[in-house]
């Protein structure tokens, strides 16, 4: 454990890498927490691995890029500019991130491109409706109170609850589909 803490401390000057490490842990943990609410299923370690890969290799870098870009456009750390960044994020990066999640996770689950597009059309709007009440508030705190080098890790920790919700949205009808397929056979 102390080795992990020392390693993490050595990443202070590398916010992207710190974010990738955090997301490689928080995303699979969120998946496992979501799975623990599902009394019908056993833990899917492969799903947790997919969440780890997706979180660390896609979410952390894309979020880091967005945050760097938004800080270049609006470098001030005032409440006014934090609110602007939070709003712009919800109409730009937020929809991109949610669509990417449903699409890429569907492909990682051996779905087709058509399956991914169908999943986006079915789940994007209800997911985004929740996001607009969560993320502007969190990002306002992030952009006003958190130092820039800690913003991606801060969001990584805050996103545990959000990722549990995303996992729920992604897999909420999984048993109904499995049961339907078994009945057809």
Short mmCIF file of C-alpha atoms in Angstrom, two decimals:
data_model
loop_
_atom_site.label_atom_id
_atom_site.label_comp_id
_atom_site.label_asym_id
_atom_site.label_seq_id
_atom_site.Cartn_x
_atom_site.Cartn_y
_atom_site.Cartn_z
CA UNK A 1 0.00 0.00 0.00
CA UNK A 2 2.80 2.43 0.83
CA UNK A 3 4.36 1.66 -2.55
CA UNK A 4 1.11 2.67 -4.26
CA UNK A 5 0.94 5.89 -2.24
CA UNK A 6 4.58 6.74 -3.10
CA UNK A 7 3.93 5.98 -6.76
CA UNK A 8 0.83 8.18 -6.78
CA UNK A 9 2.73 11.04 -5.08
CA UNK A 10 5.40 10.81 -7.79
CA UNK A 11 2.69 11.53 -10.35
CA UNK A 12 1.96 15.02 -8.93
CA UNK A 13 3.48 16.70 -11.97
CA UNK A 14 1.63 14.40 -14.39
CA UNK A 15 -2.10 15.14 -14.03
CA UNK A 16 -3.12 13.05 -17.05
CA UNK A 17 -1.30 9.99 -15.77
CA UNK A 18 -2.73 10.55 -12.27
CA UNK A 19 -6.20 10.74 -13.76
CA UNK A 20 -5.60 7.55 -15.74
CA UNK A 21 -4.50 5.73 -12.57
CA UNK A 22 -7.52 6.97 -10.63
CA UNK A 23 -9.96 6.03 -13.41
CA UNK A 24 -8.36 2.59 -13.79
CA UNK A 25 -9.41 1.95 -10.17
CA UNK A 26 -12.62 3.94 -9.69
CA UNK A 27 -14.39 2.79 -12.85
CA UNK A 28 -14.12 -0.97 -12.20
CA UNK A 29 -14.99 -0.37 -8.53
CA UNK A 30 -18.10 1.49 -9.65
CA UNK A 31 -18.98 -1.39 -11.96
CA UNK A 32 -18.62 -3.87 -9.12
CA UNK A 33 -20.72 -1.71 -6.79
CA UNK A 34 -23.45 -1.50 -9.44
CA UNK A 35 -23.28 -5.26 -9.92
CA UNK A 36 -23.66 -5.78 -6.16
CA UNK A 37 -27.12 -4.17 -6.38
CA UNK A 38 -28.16 -6.78 -8.94
CA UNK A 39 -29.30 -9.78 -6.91
CA UNK A 40 -29.76 -11.96 -10.02
CA UNK A 41 -26.18 -11.72 -11.28
CA UNK A 42 -22.77 -12.90 -10.22
CA UNK A 43 -19.88 -10.48 -10.39
CA UNK A 44 -18.59 -10.03 -13.90
CA UNK A 45 -14.87 -9.46 -13.57
CA UNK A 46 -14.58 -9.07 -17.34
CA UNK A 47 -17.08 -6.20 -17.16
CA UNK A 48 -15.03 -4.60 -14.40
CA UNK A 49 -11.92 -4.95 -16.56
CA UNK A 50 -13.74 -3.30 -19.48
CA UNK A 51 -14.70 -0.41 -17.20
CA UNK A 52 -11.08 -0.09 -16.07
CA UNK A 53 -9.79 0.01 -19.62
CA UNK A 54 -12.47 2.41 -20.78
CA UNK A 55 -12.07 4.73 -17.79
CA UNK A 56 -8.29 4.89 -17.92
CA UNK A 57 -7.70 4.83 -21.67
CA UNK A 58 -10.65 6.88 -22.90
CA UNK A 59 -12.37 8.91 -20.16
CA UNK A 60 -9.29 10.24 -18.36
CA UNK A 61 -7.52 11.42 -21.55
CA UNK A 62 -10.64 12.91 -23.14
CA UNK A 63 -11.64 14.64 -19.90
CA UNK A 64 -8.11 15.93 -19.45
CA UNK A 65 -8.19 17.30 -23.00
CA UNK A 66 -11.54 18.97 -22.42
CA UNK A 67 -10.38 20.55 -19.16
CA UNK A 68 -7.16 21.83 -20.72
CA UNK A 69 -9.11 23.25 -23.66
CA UNK A 70 -11.71 24.93 -21.43
CA UNK A 71 -8.99 26.48 -19.27
CA UNK A 72 -7.31 27.88 -22.37
CA UNK A 73 -10.57 29.44 -23.54
CA UNK A 74 -11.63 30.66 -20.07
CA UNK A 75 -8.47 30.85 -17.92
CA UNK A 76 -10.12 32.72 -15.05
CA UNK A 77 -11.07 30.74 -11.94
CA UNK A 78 -14.01 32.90 -10.95
CA UNK A 79 -17.51 31.68 -10.23
CA UNK A 80 -18.79 33.29 -13.42
CA UNK A 81 -16.32 31.43 -15.63
CA UNK A 82 -16.76 28.18 -13.69
CA UNK A 83 -20.49 28.38 -14.43
CA UNK A 84 -19.77 29.05 -18.10
CA UNK A 85 -17.38 26.07 -18.28
CA UNK A 86 -19.92 23.85 -16.53
CA UNK A 87 -22.69 24.88 -18.92
CA UNK A 88 -20.56 24.53 -22.05
CA UNK A 89 -19.38 21.13 -20.84
CA UNK A 90 -22.98 19.93 -20.51
CA UNK A 91 -23.78 20.83 -24.10
CA UNK A 92 -20.49 19.67 -25.62
CA UNK A 93 -18.27 17.23 -23.72
CA UNK A 94 -21.09 15.69 -21.66
CA UNK A 95 -23.11 14.41 -24.63
CA UNK A 96 -19.92 13.26 -26.36
CA UNK A 97 -18.84 11.35 -23.23
CA UNK A 98 -22.22 9.67 -22.72
CA UNK A 99 -22.58 8.64 -26.37
CA UNK A 100 -19.02 7.35 -26.35
CA UNK A 101 -19.69 5.35 -23.19
CA UNK A 102 -22.79 3.60 -24.51
CA UNK A 103 -21.28 3.00 -27.94
CA UNK A 104 -17.82 1.80 -26.91
CA UNK A 105 -19.04 -0.32 -24.01
CA UNK A 106 -21.54 -1.98 -26.38
CA UNK A 107 -18.69 -2.80 -28.74
CA UNK A 108 -16.59 -4.10 -25.83
CA UNK A 109 -19.55 -6.33 -24.92
CA UNK A 110 -19.33 -7.82 -28.45
CA UNK A 111 -22.23 -5.75 -29.74
CA UNK A 112 -22.42 -4.38 -33.26
CA UNK A 113 -22.24 -0.79 -34.45
CA UNK A 114 -26.02 -0.93 -34.91
CA UNK A 115 -26.41 -2.16 -31.31
CA UNK A 116 -24.28 0.74 -30.10
CA UNK A 117 -26.30 3.31 -32.05
CA UNK A 118 -29.55 1.80 -30.77
CA UNK A 119 -28.26 1.94 -27.22
CA UNK A 120 -27.40 5.62 -27.64
CA UNK A 121 -30.85 6.40 -29.02
CA UNK A 122 -32.54 4.57 -26.13
CA UNK A 123 -30.40 5.72 -23.20
CA UNK A 124 -28.82 9.07 -24.03
CA UNK A 125 -31.73 11.40 -23.19
CA UNK A 126 -32.63 9.86 -19.80
CA UNK A 127 -28.95 9.77 -18.82
CA UNK A 128 -28.31 13.33 -19.95
CA UNK A 129 -31.35 14.58 -18.00
CA UNK A 130 -29.68 13.37 -14.81
CA UNK A 131 -26.25 14.68 -15.84
CA UNK A 132 -27.45 18.27 -16.21
CA UNK A 133 -28.40 18.27 -12.54
CA UNK A 134 -25.16 16.72 -11.30
CA UNK A 135 -22.20 17.87 -13.34
CA UNK A 136 -22.61 21.66 -13.54
CA UNK A 137 -22.58 21.75 -9.73
CA UNK A 138 -19.55 19.44 -9.45
CA UNK A 139 -17.66 21.25 -12.20
CA UNK A 140 -18.35 24.65 -10.63
CA UNK A 141 -16.63 23.41 -7.47
CA UNK A 142 -13.86 21.86 -9.58
CA UNK A 143 -13.14 25.02 -11.58
CA UNK A 144 -13.30 27.41 -8.62
CA UNK A 145 -11.80 25.53 -5.67
CA UNK A 146 -9.57 22.75 -7.04
CA UNK A 147 -6.06 23.49 -8.36
CA UNK A 148 -5.68 22.70 -12.07
CA UNK A 149 -3.23 19.84 -11.46
CA UNK A 150 -5.85 18.08 -9.29
CA UNK A 151 -8.95 18.62 -11.43
CA UNK A 152 -8.94 15.32 -13.33
CA UNK A 153 -8.26 13.28 -10.14
CA UNK A 154 -10.99 15.25 -8.30
CA UNK A 155 -13.51 14.47 -11.03
CA UNK A 156 -12.29 10.85 -11.02
CA UNK A 157 -13.22 10.52 -7.36
CA UNK A 158 -16.50 12.42 -7.82
CA UNK A 159 -17.42 10.23 -10.74
CA UNK A 160 -17.68 7.05 -8.67
CA UNK A 161 -21.38 7.68 -8.05
CA UNK A 162 -21.89 8.81 -11.64
CA UNK A 163 -20.20 5.71 -13.00
CA UNK A 164 -22.41 3.50 -10.83
CA UNK A 165 -25.36 5.29 -12.44
CA UNK A 166 -23.89 4.85 -15.95
CA UNK A 167 -23.36 1.14 -15.29
CA UNK A 168 -26.96 0.89 -14.12
CA UNK A 169 -28.21 2.65 -17.25
CA UNK A 170 -26.03 0.48 -19.47
CA UNK A 171 -27.06 -2.86 -17.95
CA UNK A 172 -30.53 -2.15 -16.53
CA UNK A 173 -32.33 -4.36 -19.08
CA UNK A 174 -29.63 -7.03 -19.29
CA UNK A 175 -31.65 -9.78 -17.55
CA UNK A 176 -34.81 -8.99 -19.48
CA UNK A 177 -32.89 -9.38 -22.74
CA UNK A 178 -31.18 -12.59 -21.56
CA UNK A 179 -34.51 -14.06 -20.41
CA UNK A 180 -36.16 -13.08 -23.70
CA UNK A 181 -33.36 -14.75 -25.68
CA UNK A 182 -33.61 -17.91 -23.54
CA UNK A 183 -37.39 -18.03 -24.02
CA UNK A 184 -37.01 -17.77 -27.78
CA UNK A 185 -34.73 -20.84 -27.84
#
